[in-house]
């Protein structure tokens, strides 16, 4: 989508700028990416909405607020919050619009839901709305004005992620305004986190400061920083057929051809209108010629920038290939280290098992020795008891022997 602003300036709002602003992922095969896990087709709609045929955004928002007030702590409150954020903020639906059942079913698998390339579908909805919002409005306004002279304005709605378009305008168009309508508060990635609105411009403000000005500094296509080039959402853009710098170059070449044709037509008209010396060529043709020259100069600058961007892209792709090779080598080395560690772990485990077996064998030996020691202790006690008995008997015999000796001694004396 191209915008012609302030004389000879053009600026682009494509999927590239959209992803730079939002950080959302892009995929060429967006339609096939919304797959529903078996068994999840009706769960959220059945449990929370009684299998209702039509669920509006208003119904979803009302149910979510009631669900939050119940202080329920489960995964469903997160899923409902994501669904509401997607439908209201990113898709830009109002409360009358129905909730998309595909999104309701997809959100039941959070990992798959978060991995979807939302940049593709959200940009498409935003682009379609911006492209068609003013179609037929002028004729409709004139018709209403004829029927009702008091009719003074014609309104329209823009759906999709309009705030991303607004941040793009902060970066490109409003940066040249005299008044401060927005300010950059950081250099966060994505860029949508770096801007803050200061003042709401009126139509008269924009008309006077931007659109009616004859000269506006050249508007540039947003260029990714080196840090942004390393982000996954940007590298994915390079891998797909998106309206990139090459597409822009082709468009510029086509415009150059058209301008050349227009210049030939202008020259032909000027030759046709050649008159006596006192006749002046219509100033409109001179103005067109000047505008064509200015526009061609701008296109030349744009071509130079595109050439630089292509060179940067080639350099980035080469760096990506080298990085992938480096990653492959590191992964291979890591796999070898993991395998070696696994073998060491198995060997260590085997040693531990052998030591455990030896410990069990030693434990059995200790138990056997303790049993034998207990038996020997019992035998020793028995021997000590027998010895004590024999010592007692010996003492008794000794006493009797002493008495006998005394008796014999008495007999000899007598």
PDB file of N, CA and C in Angstrom, residues 166-183 206 209-211 219:
ATOM      1  N   UNK A 166      -1.043   3.368  12.901  1.00  0.00           N
ATOM      2  CA  UNK A 166      -0.807   4.661  13.546  1.00  0.00           C
ATOM      3  C   UNK A 166       0.669   4.816  13.931  1.00  0.00           C
ATOM      4  N   UNK A 167       1.271   3.763  14.480  1.00  0.00           N
ATOM      5  CA  UNK A 167       2.690   3.826  14.846  1.00  0.00           C
ATOM      6  C   UNK A 167       3.554   3.986  13.593  1.00  0.00           C
ATOM      7  N   UNK A 168       3.164   3.315  12.503  1.00  0.00           N
ATOM      8  CA  UNK A 168       3.877   3.511  11.233  1.00  0.00           C
ATOM      9  C   UNK A 168       3.815   4.978  10.812  1.00  0.00           C
ATOM     10  N   UNK A 169       2.656   5.603  11.002  1.00  0.00           N
ATOM     11  CA  UNK A 169       2.513   7.030  10.677  1.00  0.00           C
ATOM     12  C   UNK A 169       3.400   7.881  11.581  1.00  0.00           C
ATOM     13  N   UNK A 170       3.522   7.484  12.869  1.00  0.00           N
ATOM     14  CA  UNK A 170       4.438   8.199  13.759  1.00  0.00           C
ATOM     15  C   UNK A 170       5.857   8.181  13.190  1.00  0.00           C
ATOM     16  N   UNK A 171       6.259   7.017  12.676  1.00  0.00           N
ATOM     17  CA  UNK A 171       7.631   6.836  12.188  1.00  0.00           C
ATOM     18  C   UNK A 171       7.876   7.578  10.869  1.00  0.00           C
ATOM     19  N   UNK A 172       6.854   7.718  10.049  1.00  0.00           N
ATOM     20  CA  UNK A 172       7.068   8.228   8.691  1.00  0.00           C
ATOM     21  C   UNK A 172       6.473   9.609   8.466  1.00  0.00           C
ATOM     22  N   UNK A 173       5.176   9.758   8.675  1.00  0.00           N
ATOM     23  CA  UNK A 173       4.471  10.981   8.275  1.00  0.00           C
ATOM     24  C   UNK A 173       4.509  12.054   9.361  1.00  0.00           C
ATOM     25  N   UNK A 174       4.059  11.694  10.583  1.00  0.00           N
ATOM     26  CA  UNK A 174       3.929  12.701  11.633  1.00  0.00           C
ATOM     27  C   UNK A 174       5.270  13.172  12.170  1.00  0.00           C
ATOM     28  N   UNK A 175       6.346  12.487  11.811  1.00  0.00           N
ATOM     29  CA  UNK A 175       7.665  12.937  12.273  1.00  0.00           C
ATOM     30  C   UNK A 175       8.041  14.280  11.658  1.00  0.00           C
ATOM     31  N   UNK A 176       7.352  14.681  10.568  1.00  0.00           N
ATOM     32  CA  UNK A 176       7.642  15.952   9.912  1.00  0.00           C
ATOM     33  C   UNK A 176       6.669  17.053  10.324  1.00  0.00           C
ATOM     34  N   UNK A 177       5.708  16.714  11.177  1.00  0.00           N
ATOM     35  CA  UNK A 177       4.746  17.725  11.611  1.00  0.00           C
ATOM     36  C   UNK A 177       5.409  18.706  12.578  1.00  0.00           C
ATOM     37  N   UNK A 178       4.923  19.942  12.567  1.00  0.00           N
ATOM     38  CA  UNK A 178       5.496  20.956  13.448  1.00  0.00           C
ATOM     39  C   UNK A 178       5.101  20.691  14.897  1.00  0.00           C
ATOM     40  N   UNK A 179       3.867  20.284  15.108  1.00  0.00           N
ATOM     41  CA  UNK A 179       3.410  20.001  16.458  1.00  0.00           C
ATOM     42  C   UNK A 179       3.839  18.592  16.869  1.00  0.00           C
ATOM     43  N   UNK A 180       3.988  18.430  18.175  1.00  0.00           N
ATOM     44  CA  UNK A 180       4.433  17.148  18.710  1.00  0.00           C
ATOM     45  C   UNK A 180       3.216  16.284  19.025  1.00  0.00           C
ATOM     46  N   UNK A 181       2.852  15.395  18.099  1.00  0.00           N
ATOM     47  CA  UNK A 181       1.696  14.529  18.302  1.00  0.00           C
ATOM     48  C   UNK A 181       2.070  13.204  18.965  1.00  0.00           C
ATOM     49  N   UNK A 182       3.317  12.803  18.851  1.00  0.00           N
ATOM     50  CA  UNK A 182       3.782  11.552  19.452  1.00  0.00           C
ATOM     51  C   UNK A 182       5.258  11.686  19.779  1.00  0.00           C
ATOM     52  N   UNK A 183       5.706  10.916  20.746  1.00  0.00           N
ATOM     53  CA  UNK A 183       7.127  10.947  21.106  1.00  0.00           C
ATOM     54  C   UNK A 183       7.650   9.525  21.265  1.00  0.00           C
ATOM     55  N   UNK A 206      -3.713  18.011  10.381  1.00  0.00           N
ATOM     56  CA  UNK A 206      -3.028  17.174   9.399  1.00  0.00           C
ATOM     57  C   UNK A 206      -3.048  17.810   8.013  1.00  0.00           C
ATOM     58  N   UNK A 209      -0.504  20.859   8.154  1.00  0.00           N
ATOM     59  CA  UNK A 209       0.902  20.570   8.432  1.00  0.00           C
ATOM     60  C   UNK A 209       1.492  19.500   7.526  1.00  0.00           C
ATOM     61  N   UNK A 210       0.646  18.670   6.922  1.00  0.00           N
ATOM     62  CA  UNK A 210       1.179  17.554   6.123  1.00  0.00           C
ATOM     63  C   UNK A 210       0.647  17.581   4.692  1.00  0.00           C
ATOM     64  N   UNK A 211      -0.647  17.368   4.544  1.00  0.00           N
ATOM     65  CA  UNK A 211      -1.193  17.044   3.232  1.00  0.00           C
ATOM     66  C   UNK A 211      -1.259  18.230   2.268  1.00  0.00           C
ATOM     67  N   UNK A 219       9.976  11.075   2.367  1.00  0.00           N
ATOM     68  CA  UNK A 219       9.559  10.008   3.272  1.00  0.00           C
ATOM     69  C   UNK A 219      10.298   8.735   2.895  1.00  0.00           C
TER      70      UNK A 219
END
